[in-house]
Amino acid sequence: MSQSVLLMLDWNYYKEVSEQVLKSDKRLLFFDYDGTLMPLVKFPSLSAPNEDVIRVLSRLTSDKKNNVVIISGRDSNTIGKWLGNLNLIVVAEHGALIKYPGQKWEKLVVENEEWKKDILSVMETISQKCQGSFIEEKSFTLAWHYRNAGVEEGNFYSRKLFHALSDMVRDTALQVLEGNKIIEVRFTNVNKGVIAKKIENEIKPDFVMAIGDDRTDEDMFTALGSDSVTIKIGPGKTAAAFKLSDQEDVIKLLKNLFLKNEN
Ligand SMILES: [Mg+2]
């Protein structure tokens, strides 16, 4: 165990989890992508997985006991291009789309672009006022990012946008969510908790682990519950059982827990 991980993660908890891993025959491992496997970057397009991430995922999936799921808010094209060739399940847009190994993407939501128009026009108005912010359009999600805006300006406009959008989606099948420097609008019945439970019911594992850094991962932590090993990256309130303060420690932790006996 590298020292930095040791300092972050409670030793007793780590020991308990490694014993569970050793005893298990059918593991289900959920990993968020941005801010979990890879650090958050200025532009979402600049976050292709590095060699270390690919290597660890490949090694994890080569063990038949491991069922790996990348559970992301990303659009299916991007995350599919990066990780779709690996022997793992990929979830895009917080559960609106899923791709099983060697299969094509399946849409779990009925597509209808109508809802986007009004939301998009409000987001565009705010984007023009808030320098550095930008809109990301996905099949079932519209997201406004303000990580590149000034801190005060970004916070100010994010409040404005959040309230405006919340009013607009009242009594619809949509919801407004706040993440890490992001405001998103998407369908209420689509979240990481719903899809994680669905996959858990399909796989029927004897060990479940979920790691994530954002508010959208809280749905997954809550849905999986206390029988699962849930780990939140970074500060803030969480439903996860444990926190790891640094994203860089995720890969180290995975190596220590699952790949110890390999070179
Ligand atoms: Mg994340």
PDB file of N, CA and C in Angstrom, residues 1-2 5 9-24 27-31 56 59-60 63 65-66 207-211 229-231 242 244 249-262:
ATOM      1  N   MET A   1       0.855  -1.193   0.000  1.00  0.00           N
ATOM      2  CA  MET A   1       0.000   0.000   0.000  1.00  0.00           C
ATOM      3  C   MET A   1       0.890   1.243   0.000  1.00  0.00           C
ATOM      4  N   SER A   2       0.698   2.101  -0.941  1.00  0.00           N
ATOM      5  CA  SER A   2       1.554   3.289  -0.954  1.00  0.00           C
ATOM      6  C   SER A   2       1.180   4.186   0.227  1.00  0.00           C
ATOM      7  N   VAL A   5      -1.880   6.675   0.009  1.00  0.00           N
ATOM      8  CA  VAL A   5      -3.215   6.082   0.117  1.00  0.00           C
ATOM      9  C   VAL A   5      -3.493   5.706   1.570  1.00  0.00           C
ATOM     10  N   LEU A   9      -6.928   6.641   3.620  1.00  0.00           N
ATOM     11  CA  LEU A   9      -7.979   5.671   3.851  1.00  0.00           C
ATOM     12  C   LEU A   9      -7.759   5.009   5.207  1.00  0.00           C
ATOM     13  N   ASP A  10      -8.799   4.899   5.960  1.00  0.00           N
ATOM     14  CA  ASP A  10      -8.731   4.266   7.259  1.00  0.00           C
ATOM     15  C   ASP A  10      -8.204   2.832   7.119  1.00  0.00           C
ATOM     16  N   TRP A  11      -7.206   2.491   7.911  1.00  0.00           N
ATOM     17  CA  TRP A  11      -6.532   1.211   7.752  1.00  0.00           C
ATOM     18  C   TRP A  11      -7.470   0.029   8.003  1.00  0.00           C
ATOM     19  N   ASN A  12      -8.269   0.110   9.035  1.00  0.00           N
ATOM     20  CA  ASN A  12      -9.188  -0.992   9.349  1.00  0.00           C
ATOM     21  C   ASN A  12     -10.197  -1.217   8.227  1.00  0.00           C
ATOM     22  N   TYR A  13     -10.658  -0.115   7.682  1.00  0.00           N
ATOM     23  CA  TYR A  13     -11.616  -0.224   6.582  1.00  0.00           C
ATOM     24  C   TYR A  13     -10.948  -0.862   5.370  1.00  0.00           C
ATOM     25  N   TYR A  14      -9.738  -0.436   5.098  1.00  0.00           N
ATOM     26  CA  TYR A  14      -9.006  -0.998   3.969  1.00  0.00           C
ATOM     27  C   TYR A  14      -8.812  -2.516   4.135  1.00  0.00           C
ATOM     28  N   LYS A  15      -8.436  -2.910   5.359  1.00  0.00           N
ATOM     29  CA  LYS A  15      -8.201  -4.332   5.623  1.00  0.00           C
ATOM     30  C   LYS A  15      -9.480  -5.154   5.434  1.00  0.00           C
ATOM     31  N   GLU A  16     -10.567  -4.613   5.949  1.00  0.00           N
ATOM     32  CA  GLU A  16     -11.860  -5.281   5.837  1.00  0.00           C
ATOM     33  C   GLU A  16     -12.247  -5.444   4.355  1.00  0.00           C
ATOM     34  N   VAL A  17     -12.043  -4.381   3.596  1.00  0.00           N
ATOM     35  CA  VAL A  17     -12.387  -4.429   2.170  1.00  0.00           C
ATOM     36  C   VAL A  17     -11.495  -5.428   1.443  1.00  0.00           C
ATOM     37  N   SER A  18     -10.190  -5.441   1.736  1.00  0.00           N
ATOM     38  CA  SER A  18      -9.337  -6.405   1.016  1.00  0.00           C
ATOM     39  C   SER A  18      -9.703  -7.846   1.351  1.00  0.00           C
ATOM     40  N   GLU A  19     -10.146  -8.088   2.573  1.00  0.00           N
ATOM     41  CA  GLU A  19     -10.592  -9.450   2.896  1.00  0.00           C
ATOM     42  C   GLU A  19     -11.850  -9.816   2.106  1.00  0.00           C
ATOM     43  N   GLN A  20     -12.759  -8.866   2.014  1.00  0.00           N
ATOM     44  CA  GLN A  20     -13.979  -9.104   1.216  1.00  0.00           C
ATOM     45  C   GLN A  20     -13.624  -9.407  -0.240  1.00  0.00           C
ATOM     46  N   VAL A  21     -12.663  -8.659  -0.775  1.00  0.00           N
ATOM     47  CA  VAL A  21     -12.247  -8.854  -2.164  1.00  0.00           C
ATOM     48  C   VAL A  21     -11.704 -10.274  -2.354  1.00  0.00           C
ATOM     49  N   LEU A  22     -10.860 -10.703  -1.425  1.00  0.00           N
ATOM     50  CA  LEU A  22     -10.257 -12.041  -1.533  1.00  0.00           C
ATOM     51  C   LEU A  22     -11.320 -13.137  -1.509  1.00  0.00           C
ATOM     52  N   LYS A  23     -12.336 -12.951  -0.684  1.00  0.00           N
ATOM     53  CA  LYS A  23     -13.368 -13.981  -0.520  1.00  0.00           C
ATOM     54  C   LYS A  23     -14.371 -14.013  -1.676  1.00  0.00           C
ATOM     55  N   SER A  24     -14.435 -12.925  -2.435  1.00  0.00           N
ATOM     56  CA  SER A  24     -15.520 -12.808  -3.415  1.00  0.00           C
ATOM     57  C   SER A  24     -15.195 -13.521  -4.728  1.00  0.00           C
ATOM     58  N   ARG A  27     -17.400  -9.992  -8.516  1.00  0.00           N
ATOM     59  CA  ARG A  27     -17.328  -8.607  -8.051  1.00  0.00           C
ATOM     60  C   ARG A  27     -17.929  -7.667  -9.087  1.00  0.00           C
ATOM     61  N   LEU A  28     -18.595  -6.640  -8.570  1.00  0.00           N
ATOM     62  CA  LEU A  28     -19.141  -5.610  -9.440  1.00  0.00           C
ATOM     63  C   LEU A  28     -18.505  -4.284  -9.032  1.00  0.00           C
ATOM     64  N   LEU A  29     -17.773  -3.691  -9.966  1.00  0.00           N
ATOM     65  CA  LEU A  29     -16.999  -2.489  -9.646  1.00  0.00           C
ATOM     66  C   LEU A  29     -17.465  -1.317 -10.497  1.00  0.00           C
ATOM     67  N   PHE A  30     -18.029  -0.317  -9.847  1.00  0.00           N
ATOM     68  CA  PHE A  30     -18.495   0.883 -10.546  1.00  0.00           C
ATOM     69  C   PHE A  30     -17.477   2.004 -10.384  1.00  0.00           C
ATOM     70  N   PHE A  31     -17.004   2.527 -11.516  1.00  0.00           N
ATOM     71  CA  PHE A  31     -16.109   3.675 -11.444  1.00  0.00           C
ATOM     72  C   PHE A  31     -16.674   4.822 -12.256  1.00  0.00           C
ATOM     73  N   VAL A  56      -4.713  -0.486 -16.003  1.00  0.00           N
ATOM     74  CA  VAL A  56      -5.394  -1.007 -14.802  1.00  0.00           C
ATOM     75  C   VAL A  56      -6.777  -1.571 -15.159  1.00  0.00           C
ATOM     76  N   ARG A  59      -6.300  -4.893 -16.927  1.00  0.00           N
ATOM     77  CA  ARG A  59      -5.910  -5.958 -16.003  1.00  0.00           C
ATOM     78  C   ARG A  59      -7.088  -6.365 -15.117  1.00  0.00           C
ATOM     79  N   LEU A  60      -7.857  -5.404 -14.672  1.00  0.00           N
ATOM     80  CA  LEU A  60      -9.037  -5.719 -13.853  1.00  0.00           C
ATOM     81  C   LEU A  60     -10.007  -6.604 -14.625  1.00  0.00           C
ATOM     82  N   ASP A  63      -9.514 -10.479 -15.267  1.00  0.00           N
ATOM     83  CA  ASP A  63      -9.892 -11.402 -14.198  1.00  0.00           C
ATOM     84  C   ASP A  63     -11.412 -11.619 -14.290  1.00  0.00           C
ATOM     85  N   LYS A  65     -13.491 -12.747 -12.401  1.00  0.00           N
ATOM     86  CA  LYS A  65     -14.261 -12.436 -11.195  1.00  0.00           C
ATOM     87  C   LYS A  65     -14.725 -10.976 -11.162  1.00  0.00           C
ATOM     88  N   ASN A  66     -14.085 -10.134 -11.952  1.00  0.00           N
ATOM     89  CA  ASN A  66     -14.403  -8.707 -11.925  1.00  0.00           C
ATOM     90  C   ASN A  66     -15.357  -8.312 -13.044  1.00  0.00           C
ATOM     91  N   PHE A 207     -19.808  -9.004  -4.226  1.00  0.00           N
ATOM     92  CA  PHE A 207     -19.031  -7.867  -3.732  1.00  0.00           C
ATOM     93  C   PHE A 207     -19.287  -6.682  -4.658  1.00  0.00           C
ATOM     94  N   VAL A 208     -19.650  -5.534  -4.072  1.00  0.00           N
ATOM     95  CA  VAL A 208     -19.914  -4.344  -4.886  1.00  0.00           C
ATOM     96  C   VAL A 208     -19.079  -3.175  -4.379  1.00  0.00           C
ATOM     97  N   MET A 209     -18.419  -2.512  -5.308  1.00  0.00           N
ATOM     98  CA  MET A 209     -17.685  -1.298  -4.954  1.00  0.00           C
ATOM     99  C   MET A 209     -18.080  -0.188  -5.912  1.00  0.00           C
ATOM    100  N   ALA A 210     -18.205   1.024  -5.387  1.00  0.00           N
ATOM    101  CA  ALA A 210     -18.524   2.165  -6.245  1.00  0.00           C
ATOM    102  C   ALA A 210     -17.653   3.343  -5.831  1.00  0.00           C
ATOM    103  N   ILE A 211     -17.021   3.972  -6.822  1.00  0.00           N
ATOM    104  CA  ILE A 211     -16.170   5.129  -6.533  1.00  0.00           C
ATOM    105  C   ILE A 211     -16.603   6.303  -7.414  1.00  0.00           C
ATOM    106  N   VAL A 229     -19.248  -1.326  -0.907  1.00  0.00           N
ATOM    107  CA  VAL A 229     -18.115  -0.478  -0.540  1.00  0.00           C
ATOM    108  C   VAL A 229     -18.209   0.786  -1.389  1.00  0.00           C
ATOM    109  N   THR A 230     -18.554   1.897  -0.758  1.00  0.00           N
ATOM    110  CA  THR A 230     -18.740   3.139  -1.499  1.00  0.00           C
ATOM    111  C   THR A 230     -17.696   4.155  -1.068  1.00  0.00           C
ATOM    112  N   ILE A 231     -17.051   4.760  -2.049  1.00  0.00           N
ATOM    113  CA  ILE A 231     -15.947   5.684  -1.754  1.00  0.00           C
ATOM    114  C   ILE A 231     -16.130   6.980  -2.534  1.00  0.00           C
ATOM    115  N   PHE A 242     -16.856   5.824   2.705  1.00  0.00           N
ATOM    116  CA  PHE A 242     -15.532   6.368   2.955  1.00  0.00           C
ATOM    117  C   PHE A 242     -15.125   7.414   1.943  1.00  0.00           C
ATOM    118  N   LEU A 244     -11.819   9.357  -0.052  1.00  0.00           N
ATOM    119  CA  LEU A 244     -10.419   9.375  -0.453  1.00  0.00           C
ATOM    120  C   LEU A 244     -10.191  10.816  -0.892  1.00  0.00           C
ATOM    121  N   ASP A 249      -5.114   8.956  -5.973  1.00  0.00           N
ATOM    122  CA  ASP A 249      -5.004   7.732  -5.169  1.00  0.00           C
ATOM    123  C   ASP A 249      -5.946   6.620  -5.635  1.00  0.00           C
ATOM    124  N   VAL A 250      -6.858   6.929  -6.531  1.00  0.00           N
ATOM    125  CA  VAL A 250      -7.831   5.925  -6.962  1.00  0.00           C
ATOM    126  C   VAL A 250      -7.141   4.745  -7.635  1.00  0.00           C
ATOM    127  N   ILE A 251      -6.270   5.050  -8.596  1.00  0.00           N
ATOM    128  CA  ILE A 251      -5.587   3.986  -9.334  1.00  0.00           C
ATOM    129  C   ILE A 251      -4.691   3.177  -8.392  1.00  0.00           C
ATOM    130  N   LYS A 252      -4.035   3.884  -7.459  1.00  0.00           N
ATOM    131  CA  LYS A 252      -3.195   3.184  -6.473  1.00  0.00           C
ATOM    132  C   LYS A 252      -4.038   2.239  -5.634  1.00  0.00           C
ATOM    133  N   LEU A 253      -5.192   2.711  -5.224  1.00  0.00           N
ATOM    134  CA  LEU A 253      -6.077   1.887  -4.407  1.00  0.00           C
ATOM    135  C   LEU A 253      -6.530   0.641  -5.179  1.00  0.00           C
ATOM    136  N   LEU A 254      -6.889   0.828  -6.437  1.00  0.00           N
ATOM    137  CA  LEU A 254      -7.344  -0.307  -7.258  1.00  0.00           C
ATOM    138  C   LEU A 254      -6.223  -1.325  -7.432  1.00  0.00           C
ATOM    139  N   LYS A 255      -5.016  -0.832  -7.664  1.00  0.00           N
ATOM    140  CA  LYS A 255      -3.874  -1.745  -7.802  1.00  0.00           C
ATOM    141  C   LYS A 255      -3.675  -2.538  -6.518  1.00  0.00           C
ATOM    142  N   ASN A 256      -3.761  -1.845  -5.402  1.00  0.00           N
ATOM    143  CA  ASN A 256      -3.546  -2.508  -4.111  1.00  0.00           C
ATOM    144  C   ASN A 256      -4.636  -3.516  -3.778  1.00  0.00           C
ATOM    145  N   LEU A 257      -5.855  -3.184  -4.115  1.00  0.00           N
ATOM    146  CA  LEU A 257      -6.964  -4.065  -3.743  1.00  0.00           C
ATOM    147  C   LEU A 257      -7.121  -5.257  -4.670  1.00  0.00           C
ATOM    148  N   PHE A 258      -6.894  -5.035  -5.962  1.00  0.00           N
ATOM    149  CA  PHE A 258      -7.271  -6.069  -6.938  1.00  0.00           C
ATOM    150  C   PHE A 258      -6.100  -6.661  -7.717  1.00  0.00           C
ATOM    151  N   LEU A 259      -4.983  -5.958  -7.765  1.00  0.00           N
ATOM    152  CA  LEU A 259      -3.904  -6.416  -8.655  1.00  0.00           C
ATOM    153  C   LEU A 259      -2.615  -6.687  -7.887  1.00  0.00           C
ATOM    154  N   LYS A 260      -2.757  -6.935  -6.617  1.00  0.00           N
ATOM    155  CA  LYS A 260      -1.604  -7.124  -5.748  1.00  0.00           C
ATOM    156  C   LYS A 260      -0.694  -8.267  -6.188  1.00  0.00           C
ATOM    157  N   ASN A 261      -1.322  -9.349  -6.670  1.00  0.00           N
ATOM    158  CA  ASN A 261      -0.533 -10.539  -6.984  1.00  0.00           C
ATOM    159  C   ASN A 261       0.042 -10.537  -8.385  1.00  0.00           C
ATOM    160  N   GLU A 262      -0.157  -9.412  -9.073  1.00  0.00           N
ATOM    161  CA  GLU A 262       0.397  -9.326 -10.417  1.00  0.00           C
ATOM    162  C   GLU A 262       1.629  -8.451 -10.402  1.00  0.00           C
TER     163      GLU A 262
END
